[in-house]
mmCIF file of C-alpha atoms in Angstrom:
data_model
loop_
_atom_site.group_PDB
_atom_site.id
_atom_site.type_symbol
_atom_site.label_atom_id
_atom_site.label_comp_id
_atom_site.label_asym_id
_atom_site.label_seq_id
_atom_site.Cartn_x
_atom_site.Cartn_y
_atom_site.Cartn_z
ATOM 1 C CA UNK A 3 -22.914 60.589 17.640
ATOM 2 C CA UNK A 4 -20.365 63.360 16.832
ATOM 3 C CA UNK A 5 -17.565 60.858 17.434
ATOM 4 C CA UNK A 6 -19.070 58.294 15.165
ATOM 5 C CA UNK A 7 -19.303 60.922 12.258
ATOM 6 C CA UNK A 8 -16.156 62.112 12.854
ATOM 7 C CA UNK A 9 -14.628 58.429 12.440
ATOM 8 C CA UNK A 10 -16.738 57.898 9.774
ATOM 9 C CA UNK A 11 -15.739 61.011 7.876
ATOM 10 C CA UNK A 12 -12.054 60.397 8.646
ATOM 11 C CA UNK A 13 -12.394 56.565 6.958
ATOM 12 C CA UNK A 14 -14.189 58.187 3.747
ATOM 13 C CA UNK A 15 -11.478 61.049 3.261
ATOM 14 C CA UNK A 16 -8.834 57.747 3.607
ATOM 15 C CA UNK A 17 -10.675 55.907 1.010
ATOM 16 C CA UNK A 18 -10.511 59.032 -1.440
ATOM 17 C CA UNK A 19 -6.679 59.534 -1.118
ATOM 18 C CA UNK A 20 -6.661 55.850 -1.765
ATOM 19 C CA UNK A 21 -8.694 55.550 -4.826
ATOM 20 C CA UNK A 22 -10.824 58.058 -5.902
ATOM 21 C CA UNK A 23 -13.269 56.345 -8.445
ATOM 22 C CA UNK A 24 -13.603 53.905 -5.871
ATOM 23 C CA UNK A 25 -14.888 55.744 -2.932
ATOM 24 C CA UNK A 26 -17.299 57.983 -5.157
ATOM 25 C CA UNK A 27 -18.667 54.458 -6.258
ATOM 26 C CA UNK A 28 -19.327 53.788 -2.757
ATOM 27 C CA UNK A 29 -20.708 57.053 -1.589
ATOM 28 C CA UNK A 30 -22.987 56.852 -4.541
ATOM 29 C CA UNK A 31 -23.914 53.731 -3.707
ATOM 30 C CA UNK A 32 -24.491 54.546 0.262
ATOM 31 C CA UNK A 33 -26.752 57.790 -0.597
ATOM 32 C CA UNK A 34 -28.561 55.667 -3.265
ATOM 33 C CA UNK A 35 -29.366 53.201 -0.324
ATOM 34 C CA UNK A 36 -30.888 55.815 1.965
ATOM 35 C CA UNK A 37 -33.008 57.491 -0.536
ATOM 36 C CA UNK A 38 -34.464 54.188 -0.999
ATOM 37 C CA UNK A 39 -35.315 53.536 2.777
ATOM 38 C CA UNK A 40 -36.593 57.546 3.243
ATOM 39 C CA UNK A 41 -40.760 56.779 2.284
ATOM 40 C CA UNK A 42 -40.427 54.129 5.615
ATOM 41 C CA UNK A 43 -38.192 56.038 7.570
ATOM 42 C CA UNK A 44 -40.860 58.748 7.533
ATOM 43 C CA UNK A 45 -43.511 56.777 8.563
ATOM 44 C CA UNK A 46 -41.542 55.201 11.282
ATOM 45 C CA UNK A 47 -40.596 58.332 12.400
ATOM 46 C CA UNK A 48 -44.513 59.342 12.467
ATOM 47 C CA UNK A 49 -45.252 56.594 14.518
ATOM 48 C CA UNK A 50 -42.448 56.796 17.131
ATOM 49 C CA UNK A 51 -43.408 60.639 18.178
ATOM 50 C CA UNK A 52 -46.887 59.472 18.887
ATOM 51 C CA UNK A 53 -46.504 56.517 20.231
ATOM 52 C CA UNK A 54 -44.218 58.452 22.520
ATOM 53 C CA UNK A 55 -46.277 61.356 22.702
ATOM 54 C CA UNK A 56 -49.197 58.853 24.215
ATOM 55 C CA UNK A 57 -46.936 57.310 26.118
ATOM 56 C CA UNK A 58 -44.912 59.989 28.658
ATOM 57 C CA UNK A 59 -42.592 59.126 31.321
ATOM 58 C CA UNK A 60 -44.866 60.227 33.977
ATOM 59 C CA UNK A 61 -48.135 57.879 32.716
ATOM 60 C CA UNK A 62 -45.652 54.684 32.435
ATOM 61 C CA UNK A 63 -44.410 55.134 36.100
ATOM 62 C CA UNK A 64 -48.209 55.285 37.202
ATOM 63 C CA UNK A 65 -49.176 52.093 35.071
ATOM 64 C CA UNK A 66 -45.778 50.479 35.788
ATOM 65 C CA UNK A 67 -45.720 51.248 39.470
ATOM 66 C CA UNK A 68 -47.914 48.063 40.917
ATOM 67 C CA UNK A 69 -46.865 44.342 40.684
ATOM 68 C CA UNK A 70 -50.104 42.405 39.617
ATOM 69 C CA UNK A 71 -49.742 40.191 35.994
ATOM 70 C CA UNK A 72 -51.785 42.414 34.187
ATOM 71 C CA UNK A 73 -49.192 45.294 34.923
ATOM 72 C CA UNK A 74 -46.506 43.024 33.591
ATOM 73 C CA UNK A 75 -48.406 41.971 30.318
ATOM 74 C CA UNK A 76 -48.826 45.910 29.860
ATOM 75 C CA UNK A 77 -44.455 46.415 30.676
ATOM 76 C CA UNK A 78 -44.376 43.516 27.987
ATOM 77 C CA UNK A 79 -46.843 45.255 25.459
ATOM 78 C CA UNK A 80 -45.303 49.114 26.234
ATOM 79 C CA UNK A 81 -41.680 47.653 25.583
ATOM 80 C CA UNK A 82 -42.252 46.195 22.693
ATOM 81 C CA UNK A 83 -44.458 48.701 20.882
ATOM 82 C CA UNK A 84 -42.550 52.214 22.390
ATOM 83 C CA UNK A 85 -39.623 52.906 21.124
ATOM 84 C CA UNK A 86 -37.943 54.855 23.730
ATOM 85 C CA UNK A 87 -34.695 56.190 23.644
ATOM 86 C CA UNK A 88 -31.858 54.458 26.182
ATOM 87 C CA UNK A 89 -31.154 58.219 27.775
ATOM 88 C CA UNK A 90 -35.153 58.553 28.841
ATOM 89 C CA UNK A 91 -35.501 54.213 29.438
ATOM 90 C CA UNK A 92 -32.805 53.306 31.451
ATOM 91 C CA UNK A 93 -33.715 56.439 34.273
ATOM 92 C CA UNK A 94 -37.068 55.261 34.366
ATOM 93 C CA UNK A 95 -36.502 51.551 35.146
ATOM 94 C CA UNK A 96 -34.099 52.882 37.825
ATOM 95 C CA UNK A 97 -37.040 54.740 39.334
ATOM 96 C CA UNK A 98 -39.415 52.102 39.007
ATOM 97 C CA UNK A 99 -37.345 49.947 40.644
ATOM 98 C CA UNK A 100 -36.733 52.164 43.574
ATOM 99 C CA UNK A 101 -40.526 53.082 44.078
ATOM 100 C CA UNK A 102 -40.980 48.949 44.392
ATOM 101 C CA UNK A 103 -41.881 47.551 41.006
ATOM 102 C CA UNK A 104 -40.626 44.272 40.803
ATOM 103 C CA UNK A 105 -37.195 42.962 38.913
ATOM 104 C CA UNK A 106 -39.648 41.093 36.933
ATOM 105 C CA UNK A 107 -41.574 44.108 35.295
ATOM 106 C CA UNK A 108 -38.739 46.220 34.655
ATOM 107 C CA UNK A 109 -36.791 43.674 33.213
ATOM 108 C CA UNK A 110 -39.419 42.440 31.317
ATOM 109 C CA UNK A 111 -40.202 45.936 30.578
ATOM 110 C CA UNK A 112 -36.537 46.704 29.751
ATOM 111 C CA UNK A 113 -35.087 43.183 27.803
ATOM 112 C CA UNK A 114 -38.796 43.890 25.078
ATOM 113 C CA UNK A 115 -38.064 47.670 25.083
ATOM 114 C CA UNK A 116 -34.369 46.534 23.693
ATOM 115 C CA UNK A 117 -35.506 43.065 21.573
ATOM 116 C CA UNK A 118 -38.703 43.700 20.251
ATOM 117 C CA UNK A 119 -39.627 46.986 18.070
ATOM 118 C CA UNK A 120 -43.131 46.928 16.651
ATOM 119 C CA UNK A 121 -42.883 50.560 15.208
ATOM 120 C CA UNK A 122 -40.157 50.013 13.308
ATOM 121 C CA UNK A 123 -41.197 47.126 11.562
ATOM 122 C CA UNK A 124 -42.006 48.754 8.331
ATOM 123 C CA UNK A 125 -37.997 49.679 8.283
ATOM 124 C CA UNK A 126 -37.255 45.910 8.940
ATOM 125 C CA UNK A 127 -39.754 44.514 7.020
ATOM 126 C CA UNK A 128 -37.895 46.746 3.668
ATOM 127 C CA UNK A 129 -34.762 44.558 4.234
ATOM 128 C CA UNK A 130 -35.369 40.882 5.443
ATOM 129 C CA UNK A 131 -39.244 40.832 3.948
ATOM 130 C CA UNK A 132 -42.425 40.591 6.661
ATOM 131 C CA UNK A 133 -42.358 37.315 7.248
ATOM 132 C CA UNK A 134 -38.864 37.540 8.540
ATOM 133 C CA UNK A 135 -39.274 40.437 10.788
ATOM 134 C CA UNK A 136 -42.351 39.329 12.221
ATOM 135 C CA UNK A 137 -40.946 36.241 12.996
ATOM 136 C CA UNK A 138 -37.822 37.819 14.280
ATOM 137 C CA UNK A 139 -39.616 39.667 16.750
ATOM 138 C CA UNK A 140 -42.065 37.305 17.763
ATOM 139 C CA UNK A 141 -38.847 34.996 18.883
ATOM 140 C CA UNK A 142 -37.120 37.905 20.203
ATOM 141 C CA UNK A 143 -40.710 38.702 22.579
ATOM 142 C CA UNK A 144 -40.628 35.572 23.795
ATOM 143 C CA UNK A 145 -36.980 35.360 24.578
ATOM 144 C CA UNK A 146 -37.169 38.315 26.508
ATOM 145 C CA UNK A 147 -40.559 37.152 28.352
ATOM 146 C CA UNK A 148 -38.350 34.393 29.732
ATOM 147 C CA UNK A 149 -35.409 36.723 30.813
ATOM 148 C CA UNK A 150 -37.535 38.590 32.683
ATOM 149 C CA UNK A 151 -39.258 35.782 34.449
ATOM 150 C CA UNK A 152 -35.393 34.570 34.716
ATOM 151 C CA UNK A 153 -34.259 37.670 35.970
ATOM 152 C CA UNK A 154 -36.799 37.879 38.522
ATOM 153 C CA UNK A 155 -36.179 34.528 39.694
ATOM 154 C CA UNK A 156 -32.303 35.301 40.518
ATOM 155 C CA UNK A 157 -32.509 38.773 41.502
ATOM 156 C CA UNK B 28 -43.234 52.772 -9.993
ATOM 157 C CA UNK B 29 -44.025 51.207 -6.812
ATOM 158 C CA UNK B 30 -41.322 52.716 -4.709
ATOM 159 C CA UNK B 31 -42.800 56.047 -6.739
ATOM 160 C CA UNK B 32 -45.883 55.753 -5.317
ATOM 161 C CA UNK B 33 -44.728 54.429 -1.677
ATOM 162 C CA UNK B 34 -42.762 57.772 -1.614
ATOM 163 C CA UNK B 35 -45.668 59.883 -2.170
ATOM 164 C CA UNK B 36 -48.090 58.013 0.080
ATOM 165 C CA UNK B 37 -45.024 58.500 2.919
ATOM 166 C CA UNK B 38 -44.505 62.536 2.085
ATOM 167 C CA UNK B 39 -48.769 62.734 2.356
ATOM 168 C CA UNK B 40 -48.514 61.098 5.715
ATOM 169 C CA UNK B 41 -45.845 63.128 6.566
ATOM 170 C CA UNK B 42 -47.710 66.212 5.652
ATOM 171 C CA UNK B 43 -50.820 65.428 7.373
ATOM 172 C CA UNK B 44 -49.372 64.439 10.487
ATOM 173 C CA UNK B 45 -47.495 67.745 10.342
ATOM 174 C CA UNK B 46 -50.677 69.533 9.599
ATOM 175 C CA UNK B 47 -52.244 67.792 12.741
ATOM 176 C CA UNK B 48 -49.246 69.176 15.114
ATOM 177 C CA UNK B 49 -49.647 72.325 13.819
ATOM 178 C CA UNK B 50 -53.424 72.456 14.357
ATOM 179 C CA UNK B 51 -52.620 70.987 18.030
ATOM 180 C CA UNK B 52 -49.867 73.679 19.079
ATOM 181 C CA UNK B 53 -51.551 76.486 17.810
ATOM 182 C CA UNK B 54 -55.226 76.057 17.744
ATOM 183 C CA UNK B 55 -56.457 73.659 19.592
ATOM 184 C CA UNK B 56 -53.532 73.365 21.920
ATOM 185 C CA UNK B 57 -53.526 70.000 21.723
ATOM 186 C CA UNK B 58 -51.582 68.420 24.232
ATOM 187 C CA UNK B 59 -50.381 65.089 22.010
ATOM 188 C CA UNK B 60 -50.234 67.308 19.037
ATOM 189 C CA UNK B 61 -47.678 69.163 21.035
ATOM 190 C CA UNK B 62 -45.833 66.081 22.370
ATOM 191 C CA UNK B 63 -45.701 64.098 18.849
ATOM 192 C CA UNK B 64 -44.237 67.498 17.336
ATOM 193 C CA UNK B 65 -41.450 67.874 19.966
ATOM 194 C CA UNK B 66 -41.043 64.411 19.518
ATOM 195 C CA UNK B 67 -40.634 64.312 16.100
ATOM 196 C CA UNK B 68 -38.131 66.969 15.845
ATOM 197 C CA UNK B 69 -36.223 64.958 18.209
ATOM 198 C CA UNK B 70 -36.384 61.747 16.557
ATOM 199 C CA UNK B 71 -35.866 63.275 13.024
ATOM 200 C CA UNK B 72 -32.552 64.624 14.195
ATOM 201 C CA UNK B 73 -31.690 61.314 16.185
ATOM 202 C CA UNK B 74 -32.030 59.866 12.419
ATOM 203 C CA UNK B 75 -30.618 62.770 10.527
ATOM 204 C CA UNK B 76 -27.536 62.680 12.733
ATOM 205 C CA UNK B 77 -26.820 58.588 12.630
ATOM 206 C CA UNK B 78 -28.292 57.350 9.413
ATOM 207 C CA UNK B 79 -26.593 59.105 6.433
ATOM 208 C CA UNK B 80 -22.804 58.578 8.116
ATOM 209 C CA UNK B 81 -24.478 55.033 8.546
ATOM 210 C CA UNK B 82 -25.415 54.424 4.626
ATOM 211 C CA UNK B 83 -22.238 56.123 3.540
ATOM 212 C CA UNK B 84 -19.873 53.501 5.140
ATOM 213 C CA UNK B 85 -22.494 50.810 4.393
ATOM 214 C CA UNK B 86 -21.542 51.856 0.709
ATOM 215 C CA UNK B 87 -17.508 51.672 1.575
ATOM 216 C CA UNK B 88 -17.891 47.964 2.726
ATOM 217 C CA UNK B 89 -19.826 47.260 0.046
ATOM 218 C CA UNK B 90 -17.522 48.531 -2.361
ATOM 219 C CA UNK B 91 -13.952 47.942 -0.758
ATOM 220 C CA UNK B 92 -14.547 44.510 1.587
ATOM 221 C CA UNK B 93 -14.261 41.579 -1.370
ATOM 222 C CA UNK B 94 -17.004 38.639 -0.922
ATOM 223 C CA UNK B 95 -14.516 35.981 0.231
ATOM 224 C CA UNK B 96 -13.270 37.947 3.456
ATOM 225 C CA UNK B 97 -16.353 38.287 4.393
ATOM 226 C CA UNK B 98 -17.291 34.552 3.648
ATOM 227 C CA UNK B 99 -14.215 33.403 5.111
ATOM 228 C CA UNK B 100 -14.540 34.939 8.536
ATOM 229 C CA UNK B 101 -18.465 34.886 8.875
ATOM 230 C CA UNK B 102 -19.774 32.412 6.092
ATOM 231 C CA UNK B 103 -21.778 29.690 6.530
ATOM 232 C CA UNK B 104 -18.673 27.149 7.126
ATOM 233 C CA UNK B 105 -17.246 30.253 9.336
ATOM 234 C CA UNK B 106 -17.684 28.175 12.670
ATOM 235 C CA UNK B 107 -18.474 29.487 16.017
ATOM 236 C CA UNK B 108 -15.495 32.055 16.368
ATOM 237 C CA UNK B 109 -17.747 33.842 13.474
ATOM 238 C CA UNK B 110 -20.219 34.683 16.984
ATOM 239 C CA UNK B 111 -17.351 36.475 18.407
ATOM 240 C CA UNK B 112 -16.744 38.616 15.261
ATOM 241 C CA UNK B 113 -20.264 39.224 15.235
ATOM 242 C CA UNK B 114 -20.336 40.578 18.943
ATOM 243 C CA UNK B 115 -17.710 42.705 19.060
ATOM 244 C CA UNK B 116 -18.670 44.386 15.894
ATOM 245 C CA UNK B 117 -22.443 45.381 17.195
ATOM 246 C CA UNK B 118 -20.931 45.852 20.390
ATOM 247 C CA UNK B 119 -18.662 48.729 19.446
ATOM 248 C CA UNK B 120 -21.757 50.552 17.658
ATOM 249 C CA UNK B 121 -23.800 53.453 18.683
ATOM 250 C CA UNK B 122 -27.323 54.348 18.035
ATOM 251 C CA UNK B 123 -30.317 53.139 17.688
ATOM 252 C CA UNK B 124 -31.652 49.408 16.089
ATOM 253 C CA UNK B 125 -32.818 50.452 13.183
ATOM 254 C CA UNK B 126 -29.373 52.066 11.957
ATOM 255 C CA UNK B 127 -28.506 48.337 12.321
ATOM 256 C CA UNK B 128 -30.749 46.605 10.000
ATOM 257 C CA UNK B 129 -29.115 47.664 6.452
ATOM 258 C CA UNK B 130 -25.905 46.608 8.001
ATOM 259 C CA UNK B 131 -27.596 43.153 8.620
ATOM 260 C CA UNK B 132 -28.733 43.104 4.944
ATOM 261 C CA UNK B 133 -25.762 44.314 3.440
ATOM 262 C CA UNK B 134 -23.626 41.655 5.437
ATOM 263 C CA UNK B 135 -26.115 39.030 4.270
ATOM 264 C CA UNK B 136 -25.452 40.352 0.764
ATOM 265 C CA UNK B 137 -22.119 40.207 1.010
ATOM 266 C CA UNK B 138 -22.048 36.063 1.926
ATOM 267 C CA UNK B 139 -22.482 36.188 6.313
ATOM 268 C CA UNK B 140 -24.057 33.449 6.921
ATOM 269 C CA UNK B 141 -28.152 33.959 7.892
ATOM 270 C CA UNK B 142 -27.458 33.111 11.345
ATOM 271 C CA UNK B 143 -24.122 35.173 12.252
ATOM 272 C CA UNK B 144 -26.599 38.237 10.915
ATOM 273 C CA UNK B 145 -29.307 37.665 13.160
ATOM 274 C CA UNK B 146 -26.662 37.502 15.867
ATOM 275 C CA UNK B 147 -25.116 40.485 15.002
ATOM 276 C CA UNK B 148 -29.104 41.832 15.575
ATOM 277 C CA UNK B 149 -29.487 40.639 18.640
ATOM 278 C CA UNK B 150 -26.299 41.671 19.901
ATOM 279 C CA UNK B 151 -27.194 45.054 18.512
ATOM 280 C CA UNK B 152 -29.985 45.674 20.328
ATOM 281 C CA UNK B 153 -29.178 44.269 23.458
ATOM 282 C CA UNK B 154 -25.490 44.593 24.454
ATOM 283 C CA UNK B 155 -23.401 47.967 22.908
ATOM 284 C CA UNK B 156 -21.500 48.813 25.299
ATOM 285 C CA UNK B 157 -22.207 52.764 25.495
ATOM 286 C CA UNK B 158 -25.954 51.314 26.054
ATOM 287 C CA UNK B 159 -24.561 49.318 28.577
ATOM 288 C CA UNK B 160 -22.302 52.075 30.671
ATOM 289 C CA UNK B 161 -26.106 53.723 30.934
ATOM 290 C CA UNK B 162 -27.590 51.012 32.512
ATOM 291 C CA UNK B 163 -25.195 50.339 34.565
ATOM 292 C CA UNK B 164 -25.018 53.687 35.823
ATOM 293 C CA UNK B 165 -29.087 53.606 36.871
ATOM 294 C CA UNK B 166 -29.712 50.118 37.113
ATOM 295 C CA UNK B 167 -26.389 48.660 38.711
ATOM 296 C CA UNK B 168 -23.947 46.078 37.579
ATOM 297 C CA UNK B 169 -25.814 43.601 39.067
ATOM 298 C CA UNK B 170 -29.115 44.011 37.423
ATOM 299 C CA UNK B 171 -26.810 44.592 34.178
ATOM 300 C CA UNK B 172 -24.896 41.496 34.453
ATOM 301 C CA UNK B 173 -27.711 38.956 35.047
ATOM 302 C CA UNK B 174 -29.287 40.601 32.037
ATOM 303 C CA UNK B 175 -26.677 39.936 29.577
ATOM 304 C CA UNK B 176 -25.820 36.770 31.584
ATOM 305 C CA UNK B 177 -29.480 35.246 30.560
ATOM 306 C CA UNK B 178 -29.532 37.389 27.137
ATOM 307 C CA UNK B 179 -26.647 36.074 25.888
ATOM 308 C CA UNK B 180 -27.906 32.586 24.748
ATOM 309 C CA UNK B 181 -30.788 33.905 24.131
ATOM 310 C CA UNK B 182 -30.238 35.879 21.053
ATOM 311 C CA UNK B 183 -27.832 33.125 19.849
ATOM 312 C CA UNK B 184 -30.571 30.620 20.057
ATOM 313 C CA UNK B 185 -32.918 33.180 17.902
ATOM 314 C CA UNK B 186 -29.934 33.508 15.210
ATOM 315 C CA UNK B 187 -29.434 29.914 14.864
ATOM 316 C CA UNK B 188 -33.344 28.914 14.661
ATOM 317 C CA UNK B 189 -33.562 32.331 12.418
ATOM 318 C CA UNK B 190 -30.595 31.098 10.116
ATOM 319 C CA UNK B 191 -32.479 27.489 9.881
ATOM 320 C CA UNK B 192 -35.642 28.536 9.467
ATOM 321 C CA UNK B 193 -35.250 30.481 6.078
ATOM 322 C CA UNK B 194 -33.094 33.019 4.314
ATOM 323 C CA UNK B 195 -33.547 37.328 4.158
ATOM 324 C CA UNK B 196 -35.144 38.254 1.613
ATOM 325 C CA UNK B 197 -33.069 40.945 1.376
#
């Protein structure tokens, strides 16, 4: 992240030598845009800690550890309500898969984790309207349902 | 006065689930309360550190790209290479979905066609590549490959029936 705010700080000082109304249009403009998302970023932000805070590491690898369809329905519903950082995720699904949970539930697991993002709906929702985002990640649940079945299939 | 009001409701929520970590840590040592507060800090730097560089060079584009290059490349005549465009832009990004979403709108705003957006989405979430050099790393090429392998034409599919289906409201 310190890389991408470097870069980022590097094209705004270019902008300013260029044109100098110009780029204090657009940071304006930018900070403008971010106070306006802050009341849902908040709440988002409430909802990820506890959805996280219910849901630790050590309680998904017990209800993620068998291979029955109700433990895949529950990898589908985890994935797509959590919202779980990549550096804590992609660990886990390596040690599910070692302890012998299927391809199937940790891709499934994985691919809704990635697609689908219940809790931060409220942040969609402010830019492409409810009916979008819902439907967005309604398609996006069912596409990954069917890589996982896929994915279990090949591998 | 509605955002007015949204912005209150969000700081009251803020400060009662604040309140409620507080009363977990210290009083009733609470073990979620504890969690959700470590969490929290966590996340609210996660945000703090992407989000603002994010909106700032949201506000460049806006500013400094004009309508028809963006029209040109990824319009609604734009044809398939606009996919490509679309991919390698997510793909080069960092950080977490929802730093992606006012990109989405503000390409949309800007004349991308609906569909090339909602690629740009799924691409997002599914395939940047330092995302990617993770899972590889625990999961394995293999398991890595076949994902993006079957992903791929999935989230184009979801674009296109996204981009028929009806237009942001953003």
């Amino acid at each position: 992240m310190l890389m991408f705010n470097l870069i980022g700080f590097c094209i705004i000082l270019a902008c300013f030598a260029l044109d100098r109304g110009k780029t204090i249009r657009s940071v304006r403009r930018g900070l403008t845009m971010f106070w306006k998302i802050v009341p849902e970023m908040s709440v988002v932000l409430i909802l990820i800690s506890v959805s996280l805070a219910i849901l630790t590491p050590e309680q998904l690898k017990q209800w993620l550890s068998t291979d029955t369809p109700a433990h895949f329905a529950t990898a589908l519903v985890v994935g797509s309500v959590a919202l779980i950082p990549g550096f804590v995720a992609f660990p886990l699904a390596g040690v599910l898969l070692k302890n012998g949970a299927s391809v199937m539930l940790v891709a499934g697991f994985l691919t809704t984790l990635l697609m689908v993002g219940v809790v931060t709906l409220p942040m969609e929702a402010k830019y492409f309207g409810w009916r979008t985002a819902l439907i967005r990640n309604g398609l996006s649940f069912v596409g990954a349902v069917a890589i996982a079945l896929a994915m279990g299939r090949v591998l | 006065m509605k955002t007015d009001r949204k912005t209150v409701a969000s700081l009251v929520a803020t400060g009662v689930f604040l309140l409620f970590c507080a009363w977990g840590v210290w009083l009733a040592h609470n073990d979620i309360a504890r969690r959700s507060a470590v969490g929290y800090l966590g996340f609210l730097k996660e945000m703090l550190s992407v989000l603002p560089m994010m909106f700032l060079l949201i506000g460049i584009f806006d500013v400094w790209v004009p309508r028809d290059i963006v029209e040109r490349h990824v319009g609604e005549n734009a044809g398939p290479i606009a996919i490509l465009w679309m991919i390698l832009l997510a793909t080069l990004q960092a950080g977490p979905l929802y730093g992606a979403f006012p990109v989405a709108a503000t390409l949309y705003k800007k004349g991308c066609a609906a569909k090339y957006v909602f690629i740009y989405l799924g691409a997002f979430s599914v395939m940047k590549l330092p995302m990617l050099s993770f899972e590889i790393t625990f999961l394995g090429w293999k398991f890595s490959l076949v994902r993006l392998v079957f992903t791929l034409p999935v989230f184009i599919t979801i674009g296109y029936i996204m981009g028929r289906s009806q237009a942001c409201a953003a």
